[in-house]
Structure formats: structure tokens, C-alpha cells
Backbone as JSON, one array per atom type, in Angstrom:
{
  "sequence": "MISENLNIVKEKITRICKNVGRNPDEIKIIAVSKNTGITSIQEVIKVGIKDLGENKAQEFAEKFPLVADNIDWHFIGHLQRNKVKFVVGKAAYIHSVDSLRLSEEINNQAQKLKCIQKILLEIKTSEEEEKYGIRNISEIFDSVAYAQNAQYLNLVGLMTMAPFTEDEKNIRKCFSDLRKLKTILNEKGFKIPELSMGMTNDFEIAIQEGSTMIRLGTAIFGERNYSKSWKEQ",
  "N": [[-11.94, -5.7, 8.58], [-12.59, -3.54, 6.87], [-11.8, -1.33, 8.4], [-9.02, -1.8, 8.56], [-8.36, -1.7, 5.84], [-8.97, 0.98, 5.28], [-7.09, 2.29, 6.87], [-4.74, 1.56, 5.55], [-5.13, 2.87, 3.11], [-5.14, 5.55, 3.99], [-2.54, 5.76, 4.97], [-1.1, 5.52, 2.58], [-1.99, 7.82, 1.24], [-0.94, 9.82, 2.92], [1.8, 9.36, 2.62], [2.19, 9.81, -0.15], [1.36, 12.48, -0.39], [3.28, 13.75, 1.19], [5.52, 13.31, -0.37], [4.99, 14.89, -2.6], [4.57, 17.37, -1.63], [2.04, 18.11, -0.62], [-0.91, 18.65, 1.43], [-2.37, 16.14, 3.31], [-4.95, 16.52, 4.24], [-6.24, 17.82, 2.24], [-7.36, 15.96, 0.63], [-10.27, 14.35, -0.17], [-11.8, 11.43, 0.8], [-13.88, 9.31, -0.87], [-16.0, 6.79, -0.21], [-16.91, 4.27, -2.22], [-19.87, 2.79, -2.45], [-21.2, 1.06, -4.1], [-23.19, -1.73, -4.82], [-22.88, -2.65, -2.27], [-23.76, -3.83, 0.94], [-25.94, -2.59, 3.61], [-24.91, -3.09, 6.17], [-22.1, -3.13, 5.84], [-21.77, -0.53, 4.93], [-22.55, 0.92, 7.19], [-20.49, 0.15, 8.84], [-18.26, 1.36, 7.64], [-18.87, 4.01, 8.0], [-18.75, 4.12, 10.74], [-16.04, 3.98, 11.21], [-15.17, 6.44, 10.49], [-15.61, 7.54, 7.91], [-17.18, 10.0, 5.97], [-18.22, 10.46, 3.53], [-19.95, 9.05, 0.89], [-20.17, 7.15, -2.11], [-22.24, 6.52, -4.95], [-23.26, 4.64, -7.85], [-25.54, 4.02, -9.33], [-28.77, 5.25, -9.96], [-31.22, 4.2, -8.98], [-30.44, 2.34, -7.01], [-29.11, 4.08, -5.31], [-31.27, 5.73, -4.48], [-32.75, 3.9, -3.01], [-31.04, 3.24, -0.92], [-30.55, 5.66, 0.33], [-32.5, 6.59, 2.38], [-31.84, 4.83, 4.4], [-29.51, 5.29, 5.66], [-27.36, 7.19, 7.87], [-28.08, 10.67, 8.59], [-26.01, 12.51, 8.59], [-24.23, 12.17, 6.53], [-22.46, 12.8, 3.51], [-23.57, 12.25, 0.35], [-22.32, 11.16, -2.78], [-23.06, 11.21, -6.1], [-21.83, 9.29, -8.63], [-21.99, 7.85, -10.95], [-22.99, 7.23, -14.44], [-25.6, 9.32, -15.38], [-28.85, 9.32, -16.38], [-31.17, 11.56, -17.94], [-33.84, 11.15, -17.25], [-33.63, 10.05, -14.77], [-32.76, 11.89, -13.03], [-34.39, 13.06, -11.11], [-34.36, 11.27, -9.0], [-32.03, 11.75, -7.71], [-31.23, 14.47, -7.35], [-31.11, 16.84, -4.75], [-30.82, 14.93, -2.84], [-28.3, 13.67, -3.13], [-25.28, 15.13, -2.13], [-23.34, 15.91, -3.89], [-23.14, 15.77, -7.42], [-21.2, 14.09, -9.54], [-21.01, 13.31, -12.18], [-21.78, 14.92, -14.46], [-22.32, 15.13, -17.63], [-23.08, 16.54, -19.89], [-24.5, 19.49, -21.41], [-27.26, 19.47, -21.56], [-27.93, 17.7, -19.51], [-27.09, 19.18, -17.31], [-28.98, 21.25, -17.45], [-31.35, 19.86, -16.9], [-30.85, 18.98, -14.29], [-30.74, 21.47, -13.02], [-33.39, 22.28, -13.42], [-34.81, 20.37, -11.89], [-33.73, 20.9, -9.38], [-34.68, 23.44, -9.0], [-37.41, 22.93, -8.64], [-37.31, 21.74, -6.17], [-36.33, 23.75, -4.69], [-33.6, 23.94, -4.0], [-29.99, 24.15, -3.89], [-27.91, 22.55, -6.05], [-24.88, 20.88, -5.85], [-22.47, 20.33, -8.33], [-20.22, 18.48, -10.5], [-18.47, 18.73, -13.53], [-18.2, 16.17, -15.85], [-15.42, 15.27, -17.6], [-14.1, 14.03, -20.59], [-11.11, 12.56, -20.82], [-9.73, 10.48, -21.85], [-9.1, 8.14, -24.57], [-10.94, 6.18, -24.83], [-13.83, 4.77, -26.18], [-16.06, 3.95, -24.76], [-16.18, 5.5, -22.52], [-17.8, 8.11, -20.72], [-18.42, 11.69, -20.9], [-17.62, 15.2, -21.39], [-15.94, 16.39, -24.2], [-15.34, 18.13, -26.33], [-13.91, 21.31, -26.63], [-15.27, 23.76, -26.85], [-17.81, 23.04, -26.06], [-17.25, 22.35, -23.46], [-16.59, 24.88, -22.34], [-19.06, 26.17, -22.74], [-20.7, 24.61, -21.1], [-19.55, 25.0, -18.57], [-19.95, 27.76, -18.29], [-22.74, 27.89, -18.34], [-23.39, 26.38, -16.04], [-22.21, 27.89, -14.0], [-23.75, 30.12, -14.04], [-26.34, 29.29, -13.69], [-29.22, 29.33, -11.65], [-29.78, 27.4, -9.72], [-27.65, 25.71, -9.5], [-24.42, 24.73, -8.34], [-21.36, 24.85, -9.39], [-18.69, 22.98, -8.58], [-16.45, 21.57, -9.34], [-14.36, 19.46, -11.5], [-14.5, 16.29, -13.11], [-12.98, 13.14, -13.96], [-12.28, 9.99, -15.61], [-9.67, 7.75, -15.8], [-8.26, 5.39, -18.17], [-8.54, 1.85, -17.56], [-5.71, 0.49, -17.09], [-2.3, -0.74, -17.29], [-0.56, 1.11, -18.09], [1.12, 3.58, -16.94], [1.9, 6.1, -17.84], [-0.11, 6.83, -19.63], [-2.33, 6.94, -17.91], [-1.5, 9.0, -16.18], [-1.4, 11.16, -17.95], [-4.12, 11.56, -18.53], [-5.06, 12.51, -16.06], [-3.41, 14.74, -15.62], [-4.15, 16.32, -17.78], [-6.75, 17.05, -17.03], [-6.23, 18.55, -14.75], [-4.78, 20.66, -15.9], [-6.79, 21.74, -17.5], [-8.56, 22.69, -15.57], [-6.96, 24.75, -14.5], [-6.78, 26.46, -16.72], [-9.49, 27.21, -17.03], [-9.95, 28.5, -14.58], [-8.18, 30.62, -14.83], [-9.55, 32.03, -16.69], [-11.45, 33.19, -15.23], [-13.33, 31.63, -13.99], [-14.31, 29.91, -11.02], [-13.25, 27.16, -9.82], [-12.83, 24.7, -7.58], [-12.45, 21.9, -7.1], [-11.05, 18.67, -7.99], [-12.09, 15.7, -9.12], [-10.78, 12.73, -9.28], [-9.29, 9.56, -9.74], [-9.27, 6.25, -8.7], [-9.5, 2.99, -7.12], [-7.38, 1.63, -8.43], [-5.71, 3.61, -9.39], [-5.42, 5.84, -7.76], [-3.19, 6.86, -6.46], [-1.54, 8.02, -8.41], [-3.33, 9.94, -9.25], [-3.51, 11.66, -7.01], [-0.92, 12.66, -7.01], [-1.14, 14.22, -9.24], [-2.87, 16.21, -8.5], [-5.47, 15.66, -7.57], [-8.42, 16.2, -5.6], [-10.51, 14.78, -4.71], [-10.99, 11.42, -4.22], [-12.22, 8.34, -5.45], [-13.06, 5.52, -4.01], [-13.66, 2.12, -4.05], [-13.19, -0.9, -4.04], [-10.72, -0.74, -2.68], [-11.47, -0.03, -0.14], [-13.86, -1.44, 0.64], [-13.3, -3.97, -0.23], [-13.4, -6.83, -2.48], [-16.46, -7.2, -4.23], [-19.47, -9.15, -4.56], [-20.88, -9.36, -7.49], [-22.84, -10.9, -8.53], [-24.89, -10.97, -6.82], [-27.49, -8.89, -5.44], [-27.25, -5.64, -3.83], [-28.78, -5.8, -1.56], [-28.53, -8.34, -0.7], [-26.0, -8.57, 0.22]],
  "CA": [[-11.29, -5.56, 7.27], [-12.79, -2.19, 6.36], [-10.93, -0.43, 9.18], [-7.64, -2.04, 8.13], [-8.22, -1.17, 4.48], [-8.97, 2.43, 5.33], [-5.79, 2.7, 7.42], [-3.75, 1.4, 4.47], [-5.38, 3.97, 2.17], [-4.7, 6.81, 4.61], [-1.07, 5.76, 5.01], [-0.63, 5.8, 1.22], [-2.26, 9.23, 0.96], [0.03, 10.62, 3.68], [3.13, 9.2, 2.0], [2.21, 10.47, -1.45], [1.28, 13.93, -0.17], [4.59, 14.18, 1.69], [6.46, 13.28, -1.49], [4.71, 15.93, -3.59], [4.37, 18.65, -0.95], [0.63, 18.42, -0.42], [-1.49, 18.38, 2.73], [-3.34, 15.03, 3.2], [-6.31, 17.0, 4.54], [-6.83, 18.31, 1.0], [-7.9, 14.83, -0.12], [-11.53, 13.8, 0.33], [-11.98, 10.01, 0.46], [-15.27, 8.92, -1.12], [-16.13, 5.33, -0.19], [-17.9, 3.91, -3.24], [-20.63, 1.69, -1.83], [-21.95, 0.33, -5.13], [-23.38, -3.17, -4.59], [-22.46, -2.93, -0.9], [-24.88, -3.89, 1.87], [-26.03, -1.55, 4.62], [-24.02, -3.41, 7.3], [-20.75, -2.66, 5.49], [-21.82, 0.93, 4.87], [-22.56, 1.38, 8.58], [-19.15, -0.09, 9.39], [-17.32, 2.35, 7.12], [-19.23, 5.26, 8.67], [-18.3, 4.01, 12.12], [-14.58, 4.22, 11.28], [-14.85, 7.83, 10.21], [-15.91, 8.02, 6.57], [-18.36, 10.87, 5.93], [-18.6, 10.64, 2.13], [-20.26, 7.79, 0.23], [-20.44, 7.3, -3.54], [-23.09, 5.52, -5.6], [-23.21, 4.69, -9.31], [-26.85, 3.78, -9.96], [-29.77, 6.13, -9.36], [-32.23, 3.46, -8.22], [-29.79, 1.8, -5.81], [-28.88, 5.22, -4.42], [-32.55, 6.16, -3.92], [-33.17, 2.89, -2.03], [-30.13, 3.28, 0.23], [-30.5, 6.99, 0.94], [-33.2, 6.73, 3.66], [-31.4, 3.81, 5.35], [-28.18, 5.68, 6.15], [-27.37, 8.36, 8.74], [-28.3, 11.96, 7.94], [-24.81, 13.36, 8.56], [-23.35, 11.66, 5.47], [-22.56, 13.43, 2.2], [-23.61, 11.29, -0.75], [-21.79, 11.61, -4.06], [-23.49, 10.37, -7.22], [-20.64, 9.29, -9.49], [-22.22, 7.05, -12.15], [-23.69, 7.87, -15.55], [-26.94, 9.72, -14.95], [-29.79, 9.65, -17.46], [-31.99, 12.72, -17.56], [-35.1, 10.73, -16.62], [-33.35, 9.55, -13.42], [-32.25, 13.02, -12.25], [-35.29, 13.32, -9.98], [-34.02, 10.37, -7.89], [-30.71, 12.1, -7.18], [-31.15, 15.88, -6.95], [-31.62, 17.14, -3.42], [-30.39, 13.86, -1.93], [-26.84, 13.64, -3.25], [-24.64, 16.43, -1.91], [-22.59, 16.21, -5.11], [-23.29, 14.92, -8.62], [-19.91, 14.21, -10.22], [-21.02, 12.8, -13.55], [-22.58, 15.78, -15.33], [-21.54, 14.94, -18.87], [-23.63, 17.28, -21.02], [-25.23, 20.7, -21.07], [-28.68, 19.11, -21.37], [-28.06, 17.12, -18.18], [-27.02, 20.32, -16.38], [-30.26, 21.94, -17.5], [-32.36, 19.05, -16.21], [-30.54, 19.05, -12.85], [-31.16, 22.8, -12.58], [-34.86, 22.28, -13.38], [-35.26, 19.58, -10.75], [-33.34, 21.61, -8.17], [-35.61, 24.56, -8.86], [-38.65, 22.4, -8.08], [-37.08, 21.44, -4.75], [-35.79, 24.98, -4.08], [-32.29, 23.63, -3.41], [-28.82, 24.38, -4.73], [-27.25, 21.27, -6.25], [-23.46, 20.91, -6.2], [-22.16, 19.43, -9.44], [-18.92, 18.49, -11.16], [-18.59, 18.37, -14.93], [-17.37, 15.02, -16.23], [-14.64, 15.56, -18.81], [-13.49, 12.84, -21.18], [-9.69, 12.81, -21.09], [-9.13, 9.29, -22.45], [-9.54, 7.85, -25.94], [-11.85, 5.04, -24.8], [-15.15, 5.12, -26.69], [-17.12, 3.65, -23.79], [-16.17, 6.47, -21.44], [-18.65, 9.29, -20.86], [-17.77, 12.94, -20.57], [-17.55, 16.25, -22.4], [-14.6, 16.41, -24.77], [-15.16, 19.3, -27.19], [-13.53, 22.44, -25.77], [-16.32, 24.79, -26.85], [-18.9, 22.52, -25.23], [-16.8, 22.47, -22.06], [-16.76, 26.27, -21.92], [-20.5, 26.45, -22.67], [-21.25, 23.91, -19.94], [-19.06, 25.69, -17.38], [-20.62, 29.06, -18.21], [-24.14, 27.66, -17.94], [-23.45, 25.9, -14.65], [-21.85, 28.96, -13.08], [-24.8, 31.15, -14.06], [-27.64, 28.69, -13.36], [-29.63, 29.75, -10.31], [-29.88, 26.3, -8.75], [-26.46, 24.87, -9.59], [-23.15, 25.21, -7.79], [-20.28, 24.1, -10.03], [-17.57, 22.94, -7.64], [-15.27, 20.86, -9.8], [-14.3, 18.65, -12.71], [-14.28, 14.86, -12.84], [-12.63, 12.3, -15.1], [-11.88, 8.6, -15.38], [-8.58, 7.28, -16.65], [-8.48, 4.01, -18.63], [-8.07, 0.78, -16.69], [-4.54, 0.0, -17.81], [-1.03, -0.74, -16.56], [0.26, 2.16, -18.69], [1.09, 4.71, -16.02], [2.02, 7.34, -18.61], [-1.44, 7.12, -20.15], [-3.16, 7.33, -16.76], [-1.04, 10.3, -15.7], [-1.79, 12.19, -18.92], [-5.55, 11.85, -18.34], [-5.22, 13.33, -14.86], [-2.74, 16.05, -15.79], [-4.96, 17.09, -18.71], [-7.86, 17.64, -16.29], [-5.66, 19.59, -13.9], [-4.47, 21.81, -16.77], [-8.06, 22.34, -17.91], [-9.03, 23.47, -14.41], [-6.14, 25.96, -14.44], [-7.2, 27.33, -17.83], [-10.81, 27.75, -16.72], [-9.84, 29.45, -13.48], [-7.51, 31.82, -15.36], [-10.57, 32.76, -17.45], [-12.35, 33.82, -14.28], [-14.19, 30.66, -13.31], [-13.77, 29.52, -9.73], [-13.5, 25.73, -9.72], [-11.83, 24.23, -6.62], [-12.27, 20.46, -6.91], [-10.75, 17.71, -9.06], [-12.49, 14.34, -8.74], [-10.1, 11.77, -10.16], [-8.58, 8.52, -9.01], [-10.03, 5.15, -8.11], [-8.65, 2.05, -6.39], [-6.2, 1.21, -9.19], [-4.87, 4.71, -9.87], [-5.58, 7.05, -6.94], [-1.88, 7.41, -6.08], [-1.16, 8.91, -9.51], [-4.28, 11.05, -9.24], [-3.1, 12.6, -5.96], [0.29, 13.33, -7.5], [-1.53, 15.17, -10.29], [-3.7, 17.28, -7.97], [-6.83, 15.3, -7.19], [-8.9, 16.57, -4.27], [-11.53, 13.79, -4.37], [-10.69, 10.1, -4.78], [-13.41, 7.5, -5.38], [-12.5, 4.2, -3.72], [-14.59, 1.04, -3.71], [-12.49, -2.12, -3.65], [-9.66, -0.44, -1.72], [-12.06, 0.1, 1.19], [-14.84, -2.49, 0.93], [-12.87, -5.26, -0.74], [-14.12, -7.32, -3.66], [-17.89, -7.43, -4.02], [-20.08, -10.21, -5.36], [-21.84, -8.68, -8.36], [-23.92, -11.83, -8.91], [-25.96, -10.73, -5.86], [-27.84, -7.48, -5.29], [-26.71, -5.05, -2.59], [-29.63, -6.2, -0.43], [-28.11, -9.68, -0.29], [-24.59, -8.53, 0.62]],
  "C": [[-11.39, -4.13, 6.75], [-11.89, -1.2, 7.08], [-9.47, -0.57, 8.76], [-7.4, -1.47, 6.74], [-8.13, 0.35, 4.46], [-7.65, 2.97, 5.88], [-4.7, 2.62, 6.36], [-3.89, 2.54, 3.47], [-4.85, 5.28, 2.73], [-3.19, 6.9, 4.69], [-0.49, 6.08, 3.63], [-0.83, 7.27, 0.87], [-1.23, 10.12, 1.65], [1.4, 10.56, 3.03], [3.22, 9.95, 0.68], [2.22, 11.99, -1.29], [2.61, 14.48, 0.32], [5.58, 14.28, 0.55], [6.25, 14.44, -2.47], [4.39, 17.28, -2.95], [2.93, 19.08, -0.82], [0.2, 18.08, 1.0], [-2.51, 17.24, 2.58], [-4.77, 15.46, 3.47], [-7.01, 17.57, 3.31], [-7.58, 17.21, 0.24], [-9.17, 14.31, 0.55], [-11.66, 12.36, -0.15], [-13.47, 9.73, 0.32], [-15.32, 7.39, -1.18], [-17.26, 4.93, -1.13], [-18.61, 2.63, -2.81], [-21.5, 0.94, -2.82], [-21.98, -1.17, -4.82], [-22.89, -3.6, -3.21], [-23.66, -2.88, 0.03], [-24.81, -2.83, 2.95], [-25.1, -1.82, 5.81], [-22.6, -2.9, 7.04], [-20.7, -1.14, 5.43], [-21.79, 1.51, 6.28], [-21.18, 1.21, 9.22], [-18.17, 0.98, 8.91], [-17.61, 3.73, 7.71], [-18.68, 5.27, 10.09], [-16.8, 4.29, 12.26], [-14.19, 5.59, 10.72], [-15.13, 8.37, 8.83], [-17.21, 8.83, 6.59], [-18.88, 11.08, 4.51], [-18.77, 9.29, 1.46], [-20.6, 8.05, -1.23], [-21.3, 6.18, -4.07], [-23.11, 5.75, -7.1], [-24.57, 4.61, -9.99], [-27.94, 4.54, -9.21], [-30.77, 5.35, -8.49], [-31.64, 2.9, -6.93], [-29.54, 2.93, -4.81], [-30.18, 5.63, -3.72], [-33.04, 5.19, -2.84], [-32.32, 2.97, -0.77], [-30.25, 4.58, 1.02], [-31.24, 7.08, 2.28], [-32.71, 5.77, 4.75], [-30.09, 4.17, 6.04], [-28.28, 7.0, 6.92], [-27.45, 9.67, 7.97], [-27.02, 12.77, 7.76], [-23.78, 12.88, 7.55], [-23.55, 12.48, 4.2], [-22.5, 12.33, 1.13], [-23.06, 11.95, -2.01], [-22.33, 10.67, -5.14], [-22.42, 10.44, -8.29], [-20.84, 8.53, -10.79], [-22.91, 7.84, -13.25], [-25.14, 8.12, -15.15], [-27.78, 10.1, -16.17], [-30.72, 10.76, -16.99], [-33.29, 12.3, -16.87], [-34.9, 10.15, -15.21], [-32.86, 10.68, -12.49], [-33.09, 13.24, -10.99], [-35.0, 12.42, -8.78], [-32.77, 10.81, -7.14], [-30.65, 13.52, -6.63], [-31.79, 16.08, -5.57], [-31.29, 16.08, -2.38], [-28.87, 13.74, -1.95], [-26.28, 15.03, -3.01], [-23.92, 16.88, -3.16], [-23.02, 15.25, -6.22], [-22.03, 15.13, -9.45], [-20.02, 14.03, -11.73], [-21.92, 13.6, -14.49], [-21.84, 15.9, -16.66], [-22.14, 15.61, -20.1], [-24.35, 18.52, -20.52], [-26.7, 20.38, -20.8], [-28.9, 18.49, -20.0], [-27.98, 18.23, -17.12], [-28.36, 21.05, -16.31], [-31.33, 21.17, -16.75], [-32.11, 19.06, -14.7], [-30.98, 20.4, -12.29], [-32.69, 22.87, -12.45], [-35.38, 21.54, -12.16], [-34.91, 20.27, -9.43], [-34.25, 22.81, -7.93], [-36.93, 24.1, -8.23], [-38.52, 22.16, -6.57], [-36.58, 22.66, -3.98], [-34.48, 24.69, -3.33], [-31.19, 23.97, -4.4], [-28.06, 23.06, -4.83], [-25.79, 21.46, -6.64], [-23.2, 19.9, -7.31], [-20.69, 19.54, -9.83], [-19.17, 18.1, -12.61], [-17.65, 17.21, -15.22], [-16.72, 15.3, -17.58], [-14.0, 14.27, -19.3], [-12.05, 13.15, -21.55], [-9.0, 11.6, -21.71], [-9.68, 9.09, -23.85], [-10.57, 6.72, -25.98], [-13.26, 5.46, -25.2], [-16.24, 4.94, -25.64], [-17.18, 4.63, -22.63], [-17.13, 7.63, -21.76], [-17.84, 10.54, -20.57], [-17.77, 13.92, -21.73], [-16.11, 16.33, -22.9], [-14.33, 17.68, -25.58], [-14.95, 20.56, -26.34], [-14.6, 23.52, -25.73], [-17.51, 24.33, -26.02], [-18.54, 22.57, -23.75], [-17.02, 23.88, -21.55], [-18.23, 26.65, -21.8], [-21.11, 25.83, -21.41], [-20.82, 24.57, -18.64], [-19.79, 27.01, -17.21], [-22.07, 28.89, -17.77], [-24.22, 27.3, -16.46], [-23.14, 27.03, -13.66], [-22.92, 30.05, -13.01], [-26.18, 30.61, -13.7], [-27.98, 28.96, -11.9], [-29.55, 28.64, -9.27], [-28.73, 25.3, -8.84], [-25.28, 25.54, -8.92], [-22.04, 24.34, -8.37], [-19.05, 24.13, -9.14], [-16.34, 22.24, -8.19], [-15.43, 20.17, -11.14], [-13.99, 17.22, -12.32], [-13.83, 14.16, -14.12], [-12.32, 10.89, -14.64], [-10.76, 8.25, -16.34], [-8.88, 5.86, -17.11], [-7.93, 3.01, -17.61], [-6.93, 0.08, -17.41], [-3.33, -0.01, -16.89], [-0.11, 0.38, -17.06], [0.17, 3.42, -17.84], [1.16, 6.04, -16.76], [0.67, 7.78, -19.15], [-2.37, 7.61, -19.05], [-2.8, 8.75, -16.32], [-1.46, 11.42, -16.64], [-3.26, 12.57, -18.76], [-5.77, 12.78, -17.15], [-4.58, 14.71, -15.01], [-3.51, 16.93, -16.76], [-6.13, 17.76, -17.99], [-7.38, 18.77, -15.39], [-5.36, 20.85, -14.71], [-5.73, 22.52, -17.22], [-8.63, 23.2, -16.78], [-8.26, 24.79, -14.31], [-6.56, 26.95, -15.51], [-8.54, 27.99, -17.51], [-10.74, 28.79, -15.6], [-9.12, 30.74, -13.9], [-8.47, 32.67, -16.18], [-11.6, 33.4, -16.53], [-13.32, 32.89, -13.59], [-13.52, 30.22, -12.01], [-14.14, 28.07, -9.46], [-12.46, 25.11, -8.79], [-11.48, 22.74, -6.69], [-11.87, 19.72, -8.18], [-11.08, 16.32, -8.53], [-11.85, 13.37, -9.72], [-9.29, 10.8, -9.31], [-9.52, 7.52, -8.38], [-9.03, 4.16, -7.5], [-7.33, 1.78, -7.12], [-5.26, 2.36, -9.54], [-4.9, 5.96, -8.98], [-4.24, 7.67, -6.53], [-1.37, 8.38, -7.15], [-2.05, 10.14, -9.51], [-3.91, 12.1, -8.2], [-1.86, 13.36, -6.38], [-0.05, 14.42, -8.51], [-2.57, 16.19, -9.81], [-5.11, 16.94, -7.57], [-7.17, 15.77, -5.78], [-10.0, 15.62, -3.79], [-11.15, 12.47, -5.02], [-11.86, 9.17, -4.48], [-12.99, 6.04, -5.23], [-13.58, 3.21, -3.31], [-13.86, -0.16, -3.17], [-11.43, -1.85, -2.59], [-10.18, -0.35, -0.29], [-12.95, -1.08, 1.54], [-14.37, -3.88, 0.55], [-13.68, -5.66, -1.96], [-15.59, -7.57, -3.32], [-18.42, -8.49, -4.98], [-21.18, -9.6, -6.22], [-22.91, -9.63, -8.89], [-25.11, -11.7, -7.95], [-26.26, -9.22, -5.8], [-27.26, -6.96, -3.97], [-27.51, -5.48, -1.38], [-29.25, -7.57, 0.11], [-26.69, -9.69, 0.26], [-24.47, -8.41, 2.14]]
}
């Protein structure tokens, strides 16, 4: 099933990229393994996936030593400052950096480990109150400036989440707003290459709007049973 699902995803990516004049190789597929057992994770690695995403710090810390070394982990969920130590130095990328204070804590932990931590700033582009992310433009600029100057951080991109809705116009605006923000920042002299946006329900729109990283769970692993822990899957 996983192999078939991945083929469907890749076919969609190829078709969309052809329609908008993009190279499919520009798109990094992150298989979101939240609440997924090790057997399924090993299967997705076997069919060629090299990037895995996790949402919860404790689950990520438990899975990390059980999976092959040549995998890039992406931490994509809300990260509390007291959980940073479980993620820094293990995750190749932390997508969900949603405040300057969190950036500072990640830098502090990376300094202790003498490693450079790749991060993406999470930007709130929707009106949903429950969504995390930096919204105030001055705070965005302060966070970008700090991250680009911090000794142990490597700011590689911006991340956002669109609302879960059937309103394509609303979804597209969230993604286009992030793309425009990246352009503005780069015109100011910042060098930010990546846009992490798009999940199972909206990744096709995200690619049309310039996404370079798509975070897919259900599209690859299928529906998961959240009444059981990942160890029981």
C-alpha cells in the first residue's frame, strides 16, 4: 500500500510541476510518521523515502534510535522550549520555530552539542486562532535577523499551515502569502531557499504556489488508528 501511495503522490507532483513549469526534483517529500509503527516506517524507507517527519518530541526521541542513520528527520509539530533538548542534534530540520524565544533556546541547546541546527520559521498566514506561528511583521524580521546571525542556527526556510477547508481560494492565499514573504525577505538580503507548505489535503496547491517541502502523512501511510500508540501500530 505504501509503495502504491507513494507512486500516486509522485505522479501528482510530476503532473503539477509540468503544468506550472517546475522541476519535480525541487520538491522534497517528507513522510509524516506520526503515530506510525516502525514496520511501516521501514517500509517507506525501503521504497526510497529519505525524509521523515514527526510532530511530538517524546515520540520522535523514542523512534530516533530505532531507524536507519541515513534518514533526515524533520520535526514539524509545536515545540515547547522545555522539549527542545529532545530534538536538537537529532532532527536535521526543525520546521516549527514559532517565536524568537524558541530560536534562542534551540541555539543554546545546539551550542551545548556543538552542532549547527537547521531551522524554518513557522509563519501564521491563516486567521485560525488555534494555529501557531509568527504573524507580526516586525517580529518576523527580528526572528529572521536573529536566526541568520546566531552561531549555532542555520535558517533555511519558512513554514506555514493552511486551514483545513474546501475553500481553495483561502488555502492558496495562505501559501502565496508565505511565498511573497520569502521574496520580500530575500530582497532585503536574507538568503532563505525553502518553503515548507502543503499536507495531504492541499499539497497540490502548495506546489503550484512554490513549496519545496511537502509534509505528507495520510497520503503515504494511509489512515492511522489514533486510539492506539505508535508502538501498537
